[in-house]
Tab-separated table of C-alpha atoms and ligand atoms in Angstrom:
chain	number	residue	atom	x	y	z
A	1	MET	CA	111.652	96.903	113.032
A	2	LEU	CA	112.035	93.133	113.451
A	3	LYS	CA	115.252	91.409	112.362
A	4	ILE	CA	115.499	87.642	112.690
A	5	ASN	CA	118.983	86.412	112.032
A	6	ASP	CA	119.899	82.804	111.318
A	7	ILE	CA	117.790	81.087	113.991
A	8	ASP	CA	117.537	77.366	114.681
A	9	VAL	CA	114.539	76.164	116.725
A	10	TYR	CA	114.012	72.628	118.053
A	11	TYR	CA	111.206	70.604	119.648
A	12	GLY	CA	113.354	68.153	121.619
A	13	ASN	CA	115.474	66.552	118.906
A	14	ILE	CA	113.258	67.641	116.102
A	15	GLN	CA	114.600	70.703	114.284
A	16	ALA	CA	111.713	72.899	113.062
A	17	LEU	CA	113.607	76.030	111.913
A	18	ARG	CA	116.980	75.917	110.135
A	19	GLY	CA	119.084	79.045	109.870
A	20	LEU	CA	116.083	81.201	109.229
A	21	SER	CA	116.367	84.928	108.624
A	22	ILE	CA	113.621	87.472	107.871
A	23	GLU	CA	113.088	91.162	108.300
A	24	VAL	CA	109.956	93.178	108.816
A	25	ASN	CA	110.012	96.974	108.325
A	26	GLU	CA	107.810	99.373	110.159
A	27	GLY	CA	104.526	99.951	108.343
A	28	GLU	CA	104.662	96.815	106.270
A	29	ILE	CA	102.383	93.857	105.889
A	30	VAL	CA	104.686	90.850	105.473
A	31	THR	CA	103.366	87.405	104.828
A	32	LEU	CA	104.894	83.956	105.392
A	33	ILE	CA	103.672	81.350	103.065
A	34	GLY	CA	104.286	77.610	103.167
A	35	ALA	CA	102.752	74.199	103.317
A	36	ASN	CA	101.608	72.519	106.467
A	37	GLY	CA	104.553	71.689	108.733
A	38	ALA	CA	106.935	74.175	107.029
A	39	GLY	CA	107.544	75.934	110.366
A	40	LYS	CA	105.342	79.004	110.128
A	41	SER	CA	103.666	78.640	113.568
A	42	THR	CA	107.009	77.753	115.141
A	43	LEU	CA	108.521	81.033	113.836
A	44	LEU	CA	105.572	83.035	115.224
A	45	LYS	CA	105.783	81.353	118.565
A	46	THR	CA	109.514	82.012	118.715
A	47	ILE	CA	109.029	85.745	117.971
A	48	SER	CA	106.380	86.037	120.708
A	49	GLY	CA	108.565	84.249	123.321
A	50	LEU	CA	106.768	80.876	123.586
A	51	LEU	CA	109.832	79.051	122.103
A	52	LYS	CA	113.526	79.915	122.366
A	53	PRO	CA	115.955	79.708	119.484
A	54	LYS	CA	119.005	77.532	120.095
A	55	LYS	CA	121.067	79.677	117.716
A	56	GLY	CA	120.750	83.084	116.080
A	57	SER	CA	119.149	86.343	117.152
A	58	ILE	CA	115.882	88.249	117.187
A	59	GLU	CA	116.107	91.966	117.266
A	60	TYR	CA	113.046	94.235	117.715
A	61	LEU	CA	113.305	98.029	117.529
A	62	GLY	CA	117.028	97.765	118.046
A	63	SER	CA	117.001	95.472	121.155
A	64	SER	CA	117.459	91.771	121.405
A	65	ILE	CA	114.211	89.952	122.452
A	66	ASP	CA	115.130	86.303	121.997
A	67	GLY	CA	114.726	84.347	125.177
A	68	LYS	CA	112.598	87.117	126.802
A	69	PRO	CA	109.388	85.908	128.407
A	70	ALA	CA	106.161	86.231	126.437
A	71	GLN	CA	104.742	88.888	128.743
A	72	THR	CA	107.746	91.111	128.228
A	73	ILE	CA	107.316	90.797	124.478
A	74	VAL	CA	103.671	91.834	124.688
A	75	LYS	CA	104.759	94.798	126.746
A	76	CYS	CA	107.183	95.964	124.133
A	77	GLY	CA	104.388	96.017	121.545
A	78	ILE	CA	104.209	92.652	119.836
A	79	SER	CA	100.785	90.904	119.952
A	80	HIS	CA	100.308	87.398	118.673
A	81	VAL	CA	96.899	86.111	117.508
A	82	PRO	CA	97.460	82.326	117.575
A	83	GLU	CA	96.049	79.801	115.205
A	84	GLY	CA	92.621	78.394	116.020
A	85	ARG	CA	91.193	81.686	117.372
A	86	ARG	CA	91.506	80.986	121.111
A	87	VAL	CA	88.968	83.019	122.991
A	88	PHE	CA	87.778	82.466	126.507
A	89	SER	CA	84.417	80.984	125.611
A	90	ASN	CA	82.854	81.356	129.027
A	91	MET	CA	83.501	85.016	129.066
A	92	THR	CA	81.623	87.733	127.198
A	93	VAL	CA	83.017	89.531	124.188
A	94	GLU	CA	83.611	92.663	126.337
A	95	GLU	CA	85.444	90.603	129.060
A	96	ASN	CA	87.675	89.092	126.416
A	97	LEU	CA	88.602	92.533	125.088
A	98	GLU	CA	89.324	93.812	128.611
A	99	LEU	CA	91.650	90.844	129.112
A	100	GLY	CA	93.639	91.997	126.089
A	101	ALA	CA	94.520	95.176	127.991
A	102	TYR	CA	95.487	93.400	131.252
A	103	LEU	CA	99.032	94.764	131.212
A	104	ARG	CA	97.848	98.370	130.795
A	105	LYS	CA	96.931	100.869	133.414
A	106	ASP	CA	95.666	103.815	131.366
A	107	ARG	CA	91.866	103.423	131.944
A	108	ASP	CA	90.904	106.151	129.554
A	109	GLY	CA	93.130	104.851	126.838
A	110	ILE	CA	91.638	101.333	127.312
A	111	LYS	CA	88.089	102.649	126.946
A	112	LYS	CA	88.976	104.559	123.848
A	113	ASP	CA	90.721	101.585	122.287
A	114	MET	CA	87.729	99.354	123.065
A	115	GLU	CA	85.448	101.797	121.250
A	116	HIS	CA	87.816	101.716	118.365
A	117	VAL	CA	87.801	97.950	118.260
A	118	TYR	CA	83.987	98.151	118.095
A	119	GLU	CA	84.268	100.580	115.194
A	120	LEU	CA	86.542	98.116	113.294
A	121	PHE	CA	84.289	95.156	114.170
A	122	PRO	CA	80.641	96.377	114.469
A	123	ARG	CA	79.582	92.734	114.897
A	124	LEU	CA	81.447	92.586	118.205
A	125	LEU	CA	79.595	95.693	119.440
A	126	GLU	CA	76.218	94.020	118.786
A	127	ARG	CA	77.440	90.966	120.686
A	128	ARG	CA	79.466	92.598	123.429
A	129	LYS	CA	77.457	91.006	126.312
A	130	GLN	CA	77.288	87.587	124.584
A	131	LEU	CA	79.425	84.650	125.702
A	132	SER	CA	82.257	84.203	123.209
A	133	GLY	CA	81.658	80.507	122.886
A	134	THR	CA	78.407	81.237	121.140
A	135	LEU	CA	79.990	83.386	118.382
A	136	SER	CA	80.551	82.045	114.897
A	137	GLY	CA	84.092	81.192	113.778
A	138	GLY	CA	84.502	84.461	111.911
A	139	GLU	CA	83.283	86.433	114.917
A	140	GLN	CA	85.691	84.552	117.144
A	141	GLN	CA	88.537	85.486	114.806
A	142	MET	CA	87.402	89.135	114.965
A	143	LEU	CA	87.447	88.898	118.697
A	144	ALA	CA	90.857	87.311	118.862
A	145	MET	CA	92.161	90.148	116.696
A	146	GLY	CA	90.325	92.803	118.732
A	147	ARG	CA	91.740	91.375	121.918
A	148	ALA	CA	95.270	91.569	120.478
A	149	LEU	CA	94.652	95.220	119.498
A	150	MET	CA	93.681	96.040	123.080
A	151	SER	CA	97.369	95.641	124.080
A	152	LYS	CA	98.182	98.520	121.673
A	153	PRO	CA	100.620	96.653	119.543
A	154	LYS	CA	103.116	98.140	117.119
A	155	LEU	CA	103.483	94.779	115.499
A	156	ILE	CA	100.631	92.305	115.217
A	157	ILE	CA	101.266	88.675	114.323
A	158	LEU	CA	98.454	86.771	112.792
A	159	ASP	CA	98.510	82.946	112.496
A	160	GLU	CA	96.150	81.685	109.765
A	161	PRO	CA	93.327	84.146	110.305
A	162	SER	CA	91.318	82.824	107.339
A	163	MET	CA	91.375	79.203	108.326
A	164	GLY	CA	87.976	77.508	108.029
A	165	LEU	CA	86.102	80.720	107.299
A	166	ALA	CA	83.549	81.259	104.511
A	167	PRO	CA	84.852	83.333	101.530
A	168	LEU	CA	82.891	86.459	102.430
A	169	MET	CA	84.183	86.397	106.019
A	170	VAL	CA	87.750	85.850	104.755
A	171	LYS	CA	87.357	88.973	102.650
A	172	ASN	CA	86.070	90.848	105.590
A	173	ILE	CA	88.986	89.813	107.874
A	174	PHE	CA	91.519	90.740	105.149
A	175	ASN	CA	89.901	94.169	104.694
A	176	ILE	CA	90.256	94.727	108.422
A	177	ILE	CA	93.930	93.649	108.346
A	178	GLU	CA	94.549	96.341	105.749
A	179	MET	CA	92.642	98.927	107.807
A	180	ILE	CA	94.685	98.106	110.900
A	181	ASN	CA	97.834	98.437	108.872
A	182	LYS	CA	96.775	101.798	107.460
A	183	GLU	CA	96.309	102.990	111.053
A	184	GLY	CA	100.030	102.350	111.617
A	185	VAL	CA	100.228	98.744	112.948
A	186	THR	CA	102.852	96.586	111.209
A	187	VAL	CA	101.523	93.102	110.300
A	188	LEU	CA	103.255	89.733	110.071
A	189	LEU	CA	100.749	87.319	108.555
A	190	VAL	CA	100.928	83.547	108.216
A	191	GLU	CA	98.721	82.000	105.610
A	192	GLN	CA	98.142	78.871	103.640
A	193	ASN	CA	95.924	80.784	101.324
A	194	ALA	CA	98.792	82.366	99.345
A	195	ASN	CA	96.668	84.345	96.853
A	196	MET	CA	94.731	86.036	99.553
A	197	ALA	CA	97.843	86.812	101.589
A	198	LEU	CA	99.784	88.194	98.580
A	199	SER	CA	96.747	90.370	97.659
A	200	VAL	CA	97.195	92.389	100.926
A	201	ALA	CA	100.951	92.049	101.645
A	202	HIS	CA	103.770	94.317	100.637
A	203	ARG	CA	106.373	91.577	100.900
A	204	ALA	CA	106.435	87.836	101.320
A	205	TYR	CA	108.676	84.919	102.313
A	206	VAL	CA	108.142	81.312	101.300
A	207	LEU	CA	109.025	78.757	103.961
A	208	GLU	CA	109.897	75.175	103.270
A	209	THR	CA	110.984	72.622	105.910
A	210	GLY	CA	112.214	75.294	108.322
A	211	SER	CA	114.062	77.564	105.815
A	212	ILE	CA	113.222	80.499	103.598
A	213	VAL	CA	113.364	79.323	99.961
A	214	LEU	CA	111.997	82.454	98.242
A	215	SER	CA	111.352	86.087	99.127
A	216	GLY	CA	110.365	89.283	97.404
A	217	THR	CA	107.625	91.818	96.963
A	218	ALA	CA	104.113	90.388	96.912
A	219	LYS	CA	103.914	91.375	93.220
A	220	GLU	CA	107.144	89.498	92.295
A	221	LEU	CA	105.870	86.391	94.063
A	222	GLN	CA	102.411	86.611	92.485
A	223	GLU	CA	104.097	86.701	89.106
A	224	SER	CA	106.352	83.678	89.913
A	225	GLU	CA	103.439	81.494	90.838
B	1	ADP	P1	103.353	75.192	110.122
B	1	ADP	O1	102.858	76.229	111.036
B	1	ADP	O2	104.052	75.711	108.904
B	1	ADP	O3	102.239	74.220	109.725
B	1	ADP	P2	104.759	74.194	112.441
B	1	ADP	O4	105.581	75.341	112.845
B	1	ADP	O5	103.499	73.906	113.155
B	1	ADP	O6	104.448	74.299	110.835
B	1	ADP	O7	105.637	72.856	112.470
B	1	ADP	C1	106.966	72.828	111.989
B	1	ADP	C2	107.542	71.473	112.310
B	1	ADP	O8	107.653	71.217	113.666
B	1	ADP	C3	106.677	70.309	111.871
B	1	ADP	O9	107.557	69.264	111.349
B	1	ADP	C4	105.938	69.863	113.058
B	1	ADP	O10	105.595	68.483	112.965
B	1	ADP	C5	106.929	70.095	114.126
B	1	ADP	N1	106.256	70.469	115.409
B	1	ADP	C6	105.358	71.468	115.606
B	1	ADP	N2	104.983	71.555	116.873
B	1	ADP	C7	105.680	70.565	117.489
B	1	ADP	C8	105.659	70.028	118.851
B	1	ADP	N3	104.944	70.623	119.822
B	1	ADP	N4	106.436	68.951	119.063
B	1	ADP	C9	107.163	68.392	118.142
B	1	ADP	N5	107.222	68.790	116.856
B	1	ADP	C10	106.460	69.871	116.563
B	2	ADP	P1	100.303	75.023	121.750
B	2	ADP	O1	99.848	73.859	122.485
B	2	ADP	O2	99.707	75.188	120.378
B	2	ADP	O3	101.744	75.242	121.779
B	2	ADP	P2	99.133	76.447	124.004
B	2	ADP	O4	97.807	75.881	124.132
B	2	ADP	O5	100.223	76.021	124.972
B	2	ADP	O6	99.700	76.285	122.526
B	2	ADP	O7	98.980	77.999	124.136
B	2	ADP	C1	99.971	78.850	123.541
B	2	ADP	C2	99.859	80.197	124.315
B	2	ADP	O8	98.570	80.728	124.175
B	2	ADP	C3	100.081	80.050	125.806
B	2	ADP	O9	100.875	81.125	126.244
B	2	ADP	C4	98.753	80.136	126.412
B	2	ADP	O10	98.715	80.658	127.690
B	2	ADP	C5	98.029	81.041	125.425
B	2	ADP	N1	96.604	80.788	125.416
B	2	ADP	C6	95.946	79.637	125.423
B	2	ADP	N2	94.641	79.788	125.459
B	2	ADP	C7	94.453	81.127	125.429
B	2	ADP	C8	93.293	81.940	125.400
B	2	ADP	N3	92.071	81.431	125.418
B	2	ADP	N4	93.482	83.290	125.402
B	2	ADP	C9	94.738	83.815	125.370
B	2	ADP	N5	95.815	83.110	125.413
B	2	ADP	C10	95.712	81.763	125.398
């Protein structure tokens, strides 16, 4: 589904990714694990069109997407939930979800998908008229994921969804990631919490200073730890 081949990504003179290659197959949950500064967020931003690789290629469903603007990439079915659960805090939960569908025109489909997001996240339904800035961290994470789902992605990219959340909420979020995946959405997940990530992932890559140093099935990587 997604084939990243030998990419180099720079911030000015600083090289953040070095000849990096990964593959994500349709239907999988793939996790990228690595210490702070390894390049995980950089890779996600490159896939979603916020950064351009200097070298290498990114292929999605058979077409090249590297260098395409972020909006085009959302339109072809890739939705990125950035780190730090950015929600529009002065807008309600419902308005945030509607914004997630801003590139769509199918009113009936949008309505149905919003109902489905509320089924996945009943807490958001209870709070749908509430300003997002008043939600807890975990609820904001749910909203950020819900908003991403409103663009009807085939591939959802999650950057550190568990960061700063209480253990029960983390479990909740990971259960929902598995549910979304069972409904047919492919997942690329970045996590510092390797154990948690490996417990839901099919395959994993370990990133170190901009390169992949290890890859395998989640089971293989759990055993090698
Ligand atoms: P991770 O997500 O694994 O913590 P990042 O992708 O954020 O890692 O960072 C990879 C490298 O790129 C780090 O060395 C980081 O300092 C550097 N970096 C990240 N963002 C910027 C930026 N905006 N400008 C310059 N360097 C950056
Ligand atoms: P960084 O500084 O970490 O590189 P930015 O703040 O520039 O990230 O934002 C990255 C992307 O996320 C941009 O395309 C920006 O428009 C988008 N973005 C920022 N805030 C929000 C938000 N509240 N909701 C949706 N997208 C947002």
